[in-house]
Amino acid sequence: MHTILQPEGWAKPVGYANGVAARGQLIFIGGQVGWTGQGKFETDDFVGQVRQTLANIVAVLAEAGAKPEHITSMTWYFTDKAEYLANLKGIGEAYREVIGRHFPAMAAMQVIALVEDRAKVEIQATAVIPD
């Protein structure tokens, strides 16, 4: 569906792609946080917020008739790098549970704060539905 861009001789990345080539209808998903569709946080657990954030992305994708495998790029913002690193196993489990074994191009970074004070993570995504 999409072409993973993996330069010859580069080490294969784990959990993301270095690049993705795609053609079709573009879907741009604004930053999603770990609250429900009604704007309520149900947990302060980092992995729980990641799971809800990913579920929110899937819900927005569905509105365009897209699926998780159409995601080409994700940018992750989190407020605590140490908490992110300490929860990598749980994050991976939540990711595979919600998104599956599809790994788009990704970037992740720690930020000072997110607009929603209770949010620990925010994810922005781009998807392409093939022609």
Short mmCIF file of C-alpha atoms in Angstrom, two decimals:
data_model
loop_
_atom_site.label_atom_id
_atom_site.label_comp_id
_atom_site.label_asym_id
_atom_site.label_seq_id
_atom_site.Cartn_x
_atom_site.Cartn_y
_atom_site.Cartn_z
CA MET A 1 0.00 0.00 0.00
CA HIS A 2 2.80 2.43 0.95
CA THR A 3 6.50 2.07 0.23
CA ILE A 4 8.85 2.02 3.20
CA LEU A 5 12.02 4.00 2.45
CA GLN A 6 15.03 2.17 3.88
CA PRO A 7 18.39 3.35 2.52
CA GLU A 8 20.78 0.52 1.64
CA GLY A 9 23.24 -0.24 4.41
CA TRP A 10 21.24 1.51 7.14
CA ALA A 11 20.30 -0.38 10.30
CA LYS A 12 16.62 -1.33 10.26
CA PRO A 13 14.68 0.87 12.72
CA VAL A 14 12.59 -0.78 15.41
CA GLY A 15 9.03 0.49 15.83
CA TYR A 16 9.11 3.13 13.09
CA ALA A 17 10.17 3.71 9.48
CA ASN A 18 12.85 6.14 8.30
CA GLY A 19 10.50 7.26 5.55
CA VAL A 20 7.30 6.36 3.69
CA ALA A 21 6.27 7.09 0.09
CA ALA A 22 2.54 7.15 -0.68
CA ARG A 23 -0.02 8.45 -3.18
CA GLY A 24 -3.69 9.13 -2.62
CA GLN A 25 -6.04 11.15 -0.44
CA LEU A 26 -4.19 12.92 2.36
CA ILE A 27 -5.62 12.92 5.88
CA PHE A 28 -4.15 15.33 8.44
CA ILE A 29 -4.92 14.56 12.07
CA GLY A 30 -4.47 17.37 14.56
CA GLY A 31 -2.73 16.68 17.84
CA GLN A 32 -4.72 14.18 19.89
CA VAL A 33 -4.37 13.75 23.64
CA GLY A 34 -5.40 11.00 26.04
CA TRP A 35 -8.93 12.10 26.75
CA THR A 36 -12.22 10.68 25.53
CA GLY A 37 -14.25 12.11 22.67
CA GLN A 38 -16.11 14.14 25.30
CA GLY A 39 -12.89 15.81 26.46
CA LYS A 40 -12.60 13.88 29.74
CA PHE A 41 -9.41 12.25 31.03
CA GLU A 42 -10.10 8.82 32.47
CA THR A 43 -6.53 8.15 33.61
CA ASP A 44 -3.27 9.83 34.51
CA ASP A 45 -1.35 6.64 33.67
CA PHE A 46 1.12 7.31 30.83
CA VAL A 47 0.38 4.11 28.91
CA GLY A 48 -3.36 4.58 29.45
CA GLN A 49 -3.15 8.05 27.93
CA VAL A 50 -1.10 6.71 24.99
CA ARG A 51 -3.73 4.03 24.36
CA GLN A 52 -6.56 6.59 24.42
CA THR A 53 -4.59 9.00 22.21
CA LEU A 54 -4.05 6.27 19.61
CA ALA A 55 -7.73 5.28 19.80
CA ASN A 56 -8.63 8.93 19.14
CA ILE A 57 -6.43 8.92 16.04
CA VAL A 58 -8.12 5.75 14.78
CA ALA A 59 -11.54 7.37 15.36
CA VAL A 60 -10.57 10.44 13.31
CA LEU A 61 -9.16 8.20 10.56
CA ALA A 62 -12.44 6.29 10.42
CA GLU A 63 -14.31 9.52 9.67
CA ALA A 64 -12.38 9.66 6.37
CA GLY A 65 -12.79 5.94 5.67
CA ALA A 66 -9.14 5.38 6.60
CA LYS A 67 -7.53 2.70 8.77
CA PRO A 68 -4.39 2.61 10.92
CA GLU A 69 -2.39 1.06 8.08
CA HIS A 70 -2.93 4.29 6.10
CA ILE A 71 -0.87 6.32 8.60
CA THR A 72 2.34 7.54 6.97
CA SER A 73 3.75 9.79 9.69
CA MET A 74 3.34 10.45 13.41
CA THR A 75 4.87 13.05 15.70
CA TRP A 76 4.78 12.27 19.40
CA TYR A 77 5.08 14.98 22.05
CA PHE A 78 5.40 14.02 25.72
CA THR A 79 6.07 15.99 28.86
CA ASP A 80 8.54 13.58 30.51
CA LYS A 81 11.21 11.72 28.55
CA ALA A 82 12.07 9.54 31.56
CA GLU A 83 8.43 8.47 31.95
CA TYR A 84 8.25 7.74 28.19
CA LEU A 85 11.41 5.62 28.29
CA ALA A 86 10.32 3.80 31.46
CA ASN A 87 7.07 2.78 29.75
CA LEU A 88 8.35 1.64 26.33
CA LYS A 89 7.12 -1.94 26.78
CA GLY A 90 3.61 -0.82 27.72
CA ILE A 91 3.61 1.81 24.96
CA GLY A 92 4.56 -0.87 22.43
CA GLU A 93 1.79 -3.16 23.65
CA ALA A 94 -0.79 -0.35 23.49
CA TYR A 95 0.44 0.66 20.03
CA ARG A 96 0.15 -2.87 18.62
CA GLU A 97 -3.26 -3.28 20.28
CA VAL A 98 -4.69 -0.13 18.69
CA ILE A 99 -2.63 0.44 15.52
CA GLY A 100 -1.33 -3.07 14.84
CA ARG A 101 2.07 -3.91 13.38
CA HIS A 102 2.16 -0.90 11.08
CA PHE A 103 5.10 1.41 11.71
CA PRO A 104 5.08 4.76 9.84
CA ALA A 105 7.76 7.43 9.87
CA MET A 106 7.88 8.86 13.39
CA ALA A 107 9.46 11.53 15.51
CA ALA A 108 9.21 11.81 19.29
CA MET A 109 10.19 14.68 21.54
CA GLN A 110 9.90 15.97 25.06
CA VAL A 111 8.20 19.33 25.44
CA ILE A 112 7.94 21.65 28.43
CA ALA A 113 4.15 21.36 28.56
CA LEU A 114 1.08 20.57 26.52
CA VAL A 115 -1.92 22.89 26.25
CA GLU A 116 -4.08 20.45 28.23
CA ASP A 117 -2.49 20.44 31.70
CA ARG A 118 -3.45 16.84 32.47
CA ALA A 119 -2.17 15.49 29.14
CA LYS A 120 1.09 13.55 29.24
CA VAL A 121 1.27 12.84 25.51
CA GLU A 122 -0.01 14.39 22.30
CA ILE A 123 0.28 12.76 18.87
CA GLN A 124 -0.18 14.34 15.46
CA ALA A 125 -0.56 12.06 12.43
CA THR A 126 -0.75 12.10 8.65
CA ALA A 127 -2.34 9.32 6.62
CA VAL A 128 -2.76 8.58 2.92
CA ILE A 129 -5.64 6.55 1.53
CA PRO A 130 -4.29 4.98 -1.70
CA ASP A 131 -5.94 5.91 -5.02
#
